[in-house]
Short mmCIF file of C-alpha atoms (C1' of nucleotides) in Angstrom, two decimals:
data_model
loop_
_atom_site.label_atom_id
_atom_site.label_comp_id
_atom_site.label_asym_id
_atom_site.label_seq_id
_atom_site.Cartn_x
_atom_site.Cartn_y
_atom_site.Cartn_z
CA MET A 105 0.54 -0.15 -0.12
CA PRO A 106 0.57 3.37 0.49
CA GLU A 107 2.87 3.28 3.23
CA LEU A 108 2.82 7.32 5.24
CA PRO A 109 4.12 9.74 2.29
CA GLU A 110 1.74 7.71 0.44
CA VAL A 111 -1.18 8.13 2.54
CA GLU A 112 -0.19 11.51 3.37
CA THR A 113 -0.17 12.68 -0.09
CA VAL A 114 -3.38 11.63 -0.58
CA ARG A 115 -4.68 13.57 2.89
CA ARG A 116 -2.97 16.59 1.82
CA GLY A 117 -4.91 16.39 -1.86
CA LEU A 118 -8.56 15.91 -0.38
CA GLU A 119 -8.23 18.23 1.82
CA ARG A 120 -7.54 20.83 -0.94
CA LEU A 121 -10.43 19.40 -2.71
CA VAL A 122 -12.87 18.01 -1.26
CA ILE A 123 -13.53 20.86 2.17
CA GLY A 124 -17.21 21.83 2.37
CA LEU A 125 -18.33 19.35 -0.50
CA LYS A 126 -22.10 17.77 0.46
CA ILE A 127 -22.71 14.54 -0.18
CA ILE A 128 -25.85 13.29 -2.01
CA GLN A 129 -25.33 10.23 -3.01
CA VAL A 130 -22.76 6.42 -2.66
CA ASP A 131 -22.51 3.88 -4.55
CA PHE A 132 -20.78 0.39 -3.47
CA ASP A 133 -20.72 -2.95 -4.04
CA TRP A 134 -18.20 -4.98 -1.79
CA PRO A 135 -19.08 -5.07 1.59
CA LYS A 136 -16.69 -5.98 3.57
CA GLY A 137 -15.60 -2.83 1.64
CA PHE A 138 -17.67 -0.69 3.57
CA GLN A 139 -18.57 -0.81 6.22
CA ALA A 140 -21.73 1.03 8.21
CA ALA A 141 -25.81 0.81 9.46
CA PRO A 142 -27.17 1.48 6.14
CA ASN A 143 -29.31 3.69 8.94
CA ASP A 144 -25.92 5.86 9.45
CA ILE A 145 -25.46 6.59 5.49
CA GLU A 146 -28.63 7.59 4.86
CA GLN A 147 -28.77 10.00 8.30
CA PHE A 148 -25.39 10.60 8.66
CA LEU A 149 -23.39 10.53 5.24
CA ILE A 150 -26.20 11.44 2.68
CA GLY A 151 -26.44 14.75 2.54
CA SER A 152 -23.31 15.29 4.68
CA ARG A 153 -20.81 18.01 4.16
CA ILE A 154 -16.84 16.99 4.72
CA LYS A 155 -15.18 19.14 6.90
CA ALA A 156 -11.61 17.74 7.39
CA VAL A 157 -9.20 15.31 6.61
CA SER A 158 -6.88 13.78 8.32
CA ARG A 159 -4.60 11.07 9.43
CA ARG A 160 -3.00 8.57 11.77
CA ALA A 161 -0.48 6.25 10.61
CA LYS A 162 -1.42 4.81 7.37
CA VAL A 163 -5.23 5.49 8.34
CA LEU A 164 -7.45 8.07 6.79
CA MET A 165 -10.31 10.08 8.38
CA ILE A 166 -13.16 11.58 6.48
CA ASP A 167 -14.67 13.91 9.56
CA LEU A 168 -18.30 15.00 7.85
CA ASP A 169 -20.17 17.84 9.16
CA SER A 170 -23.25 14.98 10.48
CA ASP A 171 -20.22 14.28 13.97
CA TYR A 172 -19.24 11.05 11.26
CA SER A 173 -16.09 10.48 10.04
CA LEU A 174 -15.63 8.02 6.96
CA VAL A 175 -11.91 5.85 8.43
CA ILE A 176 -10.34 4.61 5.24
CA HIS A 177 -7.61 2.60 4.66
CA LEU A 178 -5.96 1.75 1.56
CA LYS A 179 -3.56 -1.38 2.08
CA MET A 180 -2.44 -2.70 -0.60
CA THR A 181 -3.54 -0.99 -3.68
CA GLY A 182 -6.29 0.94 -2.42
CA GLN A 183 -6.65 4.73 -4.02
CA LEU A 184 -8.99 7.67 -3.17
CA VAL A 185 -8.90 9.54 -6.48
CA PHE A 186 -11.49 12.86 -7.10
CA VAL A 187 -12.69 14.10 -10.30
CA GLY A 188 -13.75 17.41 -10.51
CA ALA A 189 -17.13 18.17 -12.57
CA ALA A 190 -15.95 21.49 -14.62
CA HIS A 191 -12.23 20.55 -15.36
CA SER A 192 -11.06 17.47 -17.97
CA ARG A 193 -12.62 14.21 -16.45
CA THR A 194 -9.12 12.05 -17.66
CA LEU A 195 -7.03 10.99 -14.92
CA SER A 196 -3.53 12.56 -15.38
CA SER A 197 -1.51 9.56 -15.01
CA GLY A 198 -2.79 7.65 -16.74
CA ALA A 199 -3.39 4.97 -14.00
CA SER A 200 -6.43 3.06 -13.67
CA VAL A 201 -6.55 2.78 -17.46
CA ASP A 202 -9.12 0.09 -18.21
CA THR A 203 -12.01 -1.71 -19.63
CA GLY A 204 -15.00 0.48 -18.47
CA PRO A 205 -17.27 0.95 -15.54
CA PRO A 206 -19.15 -2.72 -15.00
CA GLU A 207 -22.64 -2.53 -15.30
CA ARG A 208 -23.07 -1.53 -11.51
CA PHE A 209 -22.15 1.40 -11.18
CA ALA A 210 -23.28 2.38 -15.00
CA GLY A 211 -26.31 5.29 -15.10
CA GLY A 212 -25.17 8.20 -16.51
CA HIS A 213 -21.56 8.81 -14.55
CA PRO A 214 -20.06 11.85 -16.23
CA ASN A 215 -16.41 9.55 -17.26
CA ASP A 216 -18.68 6.55 -18.43
CA SER A 217 -17.80 7.30 -22.13
CA LEU A 218 -14.98 7.90 -21.83
CA THR A 219 -11.23 5.79 -22.21
CA GLY A 220 -8.56 5.79 -18.91
CA GLN A 221 -11.22 6.94 -16.74
CA LEU A 222 -13.54 6.04 -13.75
CA PRO A 223 -15.33 3.82 -12.68
CA ASP A 224 -12.61 1.12 -13.14
CA LYS A 225 -13.04 -2.25 -12.67
CA SER A 226 -11.40 -1.76 -8.96
CA THR A 227 -13.85 0.86 -8.10
CA ARG A 228 -15.36 -0.75 -4.51
CA ALA A 229 -17.23 2.91 -4.38
CA VAL A 230 -18.86 6.55 -5.87
CA PHE A 231 -19.02 9.26 -3.24
CA GLU A 232 -20.53 11.98 -5.60
CA PHE A 233 -21.09 15.37 -4.47
CA GLU A 234 -23.91 18.63 -4.83
CA ASP A 235 -21.88 19.84 -7.13
CA GLY A 236 -21.17 17.09 -10.27
CA SER A 237 -17.83 16.14 -8.39
CA HIS A 238 -17.35 12.58 -7.34
CA LEU A 239 -14.30 10.97 -5.13
CA PHE A 240 -13.26 7.03 -6.57
CA PHE A 241 -12.11 3.91 -3.87
CA ASN A 242 -10.65 1.80 -6.10
CA ASP A 243 -8.58 -1.54 -5.29
CA GLN A 244 -8.12 -3.73 -6.76
CA ARG A 245 -7.24 -6.25 -3.89
CA LYS A 246 -10.18 -5.10 -1.98
CA PHE A 247 -7.97 -5.78 0.56
CA GLY A 248 -8.67 -2.14 1.86
CA TRP A 249 -12.20 -0.71 3.65
CA ILE A 250 -14.08 2.49 4.96
CA LYS A 251 -15.72 2.77 8.20
CA LEU A 252 -18.74 5.31 8.41
CA LEU A 253 -18.26 5.84 12.16
CA PRO A 254 -19.82 8.69 15.19
CA THR A 255 -16.01 10.75 14.53
CA THR A 256 -16.62 9.91 18.88
CA GLU A 257 -15.34 6.46 17.91
CA VAL A 258 -12.79 6.85 15.41
CA MET A 259 -10.24 6.46 18.33
CA ASN A 260 -11.56 4.06 19.24
CA ILE A 261 -11.15 1.68 17.06
CA ASP A 262 -8.42 -1.45 18.20
CA PHE A 263 -5.88 -0.41 15.12
CA MET A 264 -6.19 2.95 16.24
CA LYS A 265 -5.74 1.89 20.32
CA LYS A 266 -2.27 0.12 19.63
CA VAL A 267 -0.49 2.16 17.05
CA GLY A 268 2.42 3.66 17.75
CA PRO A 269 3.74 6.92 18.07
CA GLU A 270 3.63 8.77 14.24
CA PRO A 271 7.17 8.83 13.11
CA LEU A 272 7.38 12.44 12.13
CA GLY A 273 5.73 14.23 15.01
CA ALA A 274 6.87 17.07 16.47
CA ASP A 275 7.81 15.50 19.99
CA PHE A 276 8.95 12.28 18.48
CA THR A 277 12.46 12.37 19.57
CA ALA A 278 15.79 9.85 18.60
CA GLU A 279 14.91 9.66 22.43
CA ARG A 280 11.54 8.12 22.19
CA PHE A 281 12.06 5.96 18.58
CA VAL A 282 14.96 3.93 20.64
CA GLU A 283 12.40 3.03 23.29
CA ARG A 284 9.81 2.03 20.63
CA PHE A 285 12.32 -0.96 20.58
CA THR A 286 11.64 -2.09 24.24
CA GLY A 287 11.16 -5.64 24.64
CA ARG A 288 11.46 -6.12 20.35
CA ALA A 289 14.98 -8.04 21.71
CA ASN A 290 14.40 -10.63 19.20
CA ALA A 291 12.84 -9.48 16.49
CA THR A 292 14.44 -8.47 13.55
CA ILE A 293 15.10 -4.57 13.48
CA LYS A 294 12.70 -4.97 10.00
CA ALA A 295 10.02 -6.96 11.23
CA ALA A 296 9.99 -4.59 14.32
CA LEU A 297 10.14 -1.42 11.63
CA LEU A 298 6.88 -2.48 9.72
CA ASP A 299 4.94 -3.49 13.02
CA GLN A 300 2.62 -0.60 13.23
CA SER A 301 2.24 -0.93 17.30
CA VAL A 302 6.14 0.35 17.64
CA ILE A 303 6.14 3.30 14.96
CA ALA A 304 2.73 3.79 13.23
CA GLY A 305 3.13 3.90 9.15
CA VAL A 306 6.84 2.47 7.79
CA GLY A 307 5.95 -0.06 5.35
CA ASN A 308 8.28 -2.40 3.06
CA ILE A 309 9.69 0.73 1.03
CA TYR A 310 10.75 3.16 4.38
CA ALA A 311 12.19 0.28 5.73
CA ASP A 312 14.36 -1.26 3.88
CA GLU A 313 15.10 2.64 2.49
CA ALA A 314 15.88 3.69 5.83
CA LEU A 315 17.92 0.12 6.71
CA TRP A 316 20.24 1.10 3.62
CA GLY A 317 21.07 4.64 5.08
CA ALA A 318 21.43 3.17 8.54
CA LEU A 319 23.89 0.56 7.40
CA ILE A 320 21.75 -1.98 9.08
CA HIS A 321 21.65 -5.73 7.69
CA PRO A 322 17.48 -6.19 7.76
CA ALA A 323 18.14 -9.42 9.42
CA THR A 324 19.62 -8.05 12.46
CA ARG A 325 18.03 -8.63 16.23
CA VAL A 326 16.97 -5.71 17.74
CA LYS A 327 19.01 -6.90 20.30
CA ASP A 328 22.46 -6.67 18.34
CA VAL A 329 21.50 -3.00 16.97
CA PRO A 330 23.86 -0.59 18.77
CA LYS A 331 22.13 2.98 20.26
CA SER A 332 24.29 5.12 17.92
CA LYS A 333 23.51 3.52 14.74
CA LEU A 334 19.07 2.84 15.58
CA LYS A 335 19.98 6.80 16.33
CA THR A 336 21.05 6.99 12.99
CA LEU A 337 18.42 4.89 12.06
CA TYR A 338 16.16 7.46 13.27
CA ASP A 339 17.42 10.29 11.03
CA GLU A 340 17.57 8.38 8.43
CA LEU A 341 14.03 7.29 8.83
CA ARG A 342 12.39 10.72 8.82
CA TYR A 343 15.03 11.84 6.08
CA VAL A 344 13.45 9.26 3.33
CA LEU A 345 9.65 9.60 4.57
CA ASN A 346 9.88 13.38 4.31
CA LEU A 347 11.98 13.58 0.95
CA SER A 348 9.16 11.07 -0.41
CA ILE A 349 6.36 13.55 0.64
CA ASP A 350 8.17 16.35 -1.11
CA LYS A 351 8.43 13.51 -4.17
CA GLY A 352 4.35 12.90 -3.38
CA GLY A 353 5.20 9.35 -2.66
CA SER A 354 5.92 6.52 -4.51
CA THR A 355 4.07 4.87 -7.60
CA ASP A 356 5.52 1.24 -8.11
CA ARG A 357 2.48 0.39 -9.62
CA ASN A 358 -1.02 1.03 -8.39
CA TYR A 359 -0.55 4.02 -6.33
CA VAL A 360 -1.48 7.40 -7.08
CA ASP A 361 -2.68 10.77 -5.40
CA ALA A 362 -6.05 12.24 -5.16
CA GLU A 363 -5.92 14.10 -8.25
CA GLY A 364 -4.86 10.70 -10.15
CA LYS A 365 -1.08 11.44 -10.41
CA LYS A 366 1.93 9.22 -9.50
CA GLY A 367 4.68 9.64 -6.74
CA SER A 368 8.08 10.21 -8.36
CA TYR A 369 9.94 8.94 -5.01
CA LEU A 370 11.28 5.74 -6.33
CA GLU A 371 13.58 7.60 -9.46
CA PHE A 372 15.32 8.62 -5.58
CA ALA A 373 15.26 5.35 -4.09
CA ARG A 374 18.09 4.12 -3.07
CA VAL A 375 17.99 0.43 -2.80
CA PHE A 376 13.63 -0.32 -2.98
CA ARG A 377 13.62 -2.08 -6.36
CA ARG A 378 16.89 -1.72 -7.71
CA GLU A 379 18.42 -5.52 -7.59
CA GLY A 380 21.08 -5.62 -10.02
CA GLN A 381 21.83 -2.01 -9.92
CA ASP A 382 25.08 -0.18 -8.13
CA CYS A 383 24.93 0.58 -4.26
CA PRO A 384 24.71 4.53 -5.04
CA ARG A 385 27.15 4.61 -2.05
CA CYS A 386 29.69 1.98 -2.47
CA GLY A 387 28.85 0.21 -5.96
CA ALA A 388 28.63 -3.20 -4.64
CA ILE A 389 25.17 -5.52 -6.54
CA ILE A 390 22.17 -4.15 -4.91
CA GLU A 391 20.57 -7.38 -3.52
CA LYS A 392 17.06 -8.63 -3.15
CA ILE A 393 16.01 -11.47 -0.59
CA ARG A 394 13.39 -12.25 2.14
CA VAL A 395 12.95 -10.89 5.71
CA ALA A 396 10.02 -10.90 7.95
CA GLY A 397 8.08 -12.25 5.05
CA ARG A 398 9.18 -9.76 2.94
CA GLY A 399 11.10 -8.62 -0.14
CA THR A 400 13.87 -6.89 1.07
CA HIS A 401 16.44 -4.82 -0.53
CA LEU A 402 19.62 -3.88 0.56
CA CYS A 403 23.99 -3.22 -0.23
CA PRO A 404 25.64 -6.79 1.07
CA GLU A 405 28.29 -4.86 1.17
CA GLU A 406 27.69 -2.37 3.88
CA GLN A 407 25.14 -4.12 5.59
CA LYS A 408 26.06 -7.30 7.49
CA LEU A 409 24.66 -9.27 9.73
"C1'" DC B 98 3.58 -12.31 25.74
"C1'" DA B 99 7.33 -12.41 21.59
"C1'" DC B 100 7.68 -13.78 17.18
"C1'" DT B 101 6.07 -16.10 12.79
"C1'" DT B 102 3.28 -17.72 9.26
"C1'" DG B 103 -0.79 -18.47 6.99
"C1'" DA B 104 -5.31 -15.52 5.11
"C1'" DC B 105 -7.31 -11.80 2.77
"C1'" DC B 106 -7.58 -10.50 -2.76
"C1'" DT B 107 -6.42 -9.74 -7.90
"C1'" DG B 108 -2.73 -9.60 -11.37
"C1'" DT B 109 1.27 -10.26 -13.31
"C1'" DC B 110 5.65 -11.66 -14.82
"C1'" DC B 111 8.53 -15.70 -15.09
"C1'" DG B 112 9.90 -20.48 -16.06
"C1'" DC B 113 8.80 -24.36 -18.64
"C1'" DT C 284 0.13 -18.42 -26.00
"C1'" DG C 285 -0.97 -21.44 -22.21
"C1'" DC C 286 -0.27 -22.65 -17.05
"C1'" DG C 287 1.13 -22.62 -13.29
"C1'" DG C 288 3.80 -20.33 -9.32
"C1'" DA C 289 5.56 -16.45 -6.89
"C1'" DC C 290 5.13 -12.23 -6.00
"C1'" DA C 291 3.25 -7.42 -5.23
"C1'" DG C 292 3.34 -1.37 -1.22
"C1'" DG C 293 -0.43 -4.50 4.34
"C1'" DT C 294 -2.65 -6.34 8.36
"C1'" DC C 295 -5.01 -9.57 11.06
"C1'" DA C 296 -5.65 -14.03 13.09
"C1'" DA C 297 -3.84 -18.17 14.43
"C1'" DG C 298 0.13 -20.90 14.83
"C1'" DT C 299 4.54 -21.95 18.22
#
DNA sequence: CACTTGACCTGTCCGC
DNA sequence: TGCGGACAGGTCAAGT
């Protein structure tokens, strides 16, 4: 999925595009992907206006003036793409280009007749606004979800109760970062970084990139990483997350922002998806191995166990 | 509890 | 060109 920088990029786009818009209709066909009591949809979603868009870890929250919120997780292949009523209806990146709208969403959507447009066969939900614009929730693999909840309940869902601190938070110091690994001595450092209850928002791309920056082999046990190296890892992690936000995130295959645009971080990536290429620091050939059940990229000369 | 593995899905790519 | 298997950015539940 979208990791922290991608979700943050989507959040910023939505904040610019949908605040104040009034929802007049919602259409969805994947019950697991859209969880809401039927009465809540009629009472608290339809007719409400969007008040704010926030993010916690990799979860987006769209707050409504009905005091309900849409809580959204994009997981691996989710997209939230806004298509305005007045301007071009073409997705600028060409992402999600597909075979045209499925039957279930047929019925006069303004994009229906155009190619490379939404809805497409990955579309799981469509929100329609009063001004004729639309927000599409697309998710090829159907891992993602949207929940409609009272705003006061959002922080009570299981994920929110256990998720760790935001790595880019103003009060998140190197010391706090080091403390977060307490009790995880026997886990590999990569598994610990990916564990959302340790640190929020880190996924496979930025774990590999940060570990390369800190010269740590991803399979190193936490107890074998010196505190000084953990502090370096803290710096490297914040560096790659900030850089990626600056570049609009990473697009490997599916990810696009709220306007359908790809992110360019992978042009700047040092190891992720660069197996077989030269390490930009030492020239050794980047390897791809498996750690914590995930594809893992590293420099075999500089990141040793 | 800490830690690992399989499951959830669809699509694509790679080797035979 | 077809087919099986591995793999893909995330998280849970269930296992050891």
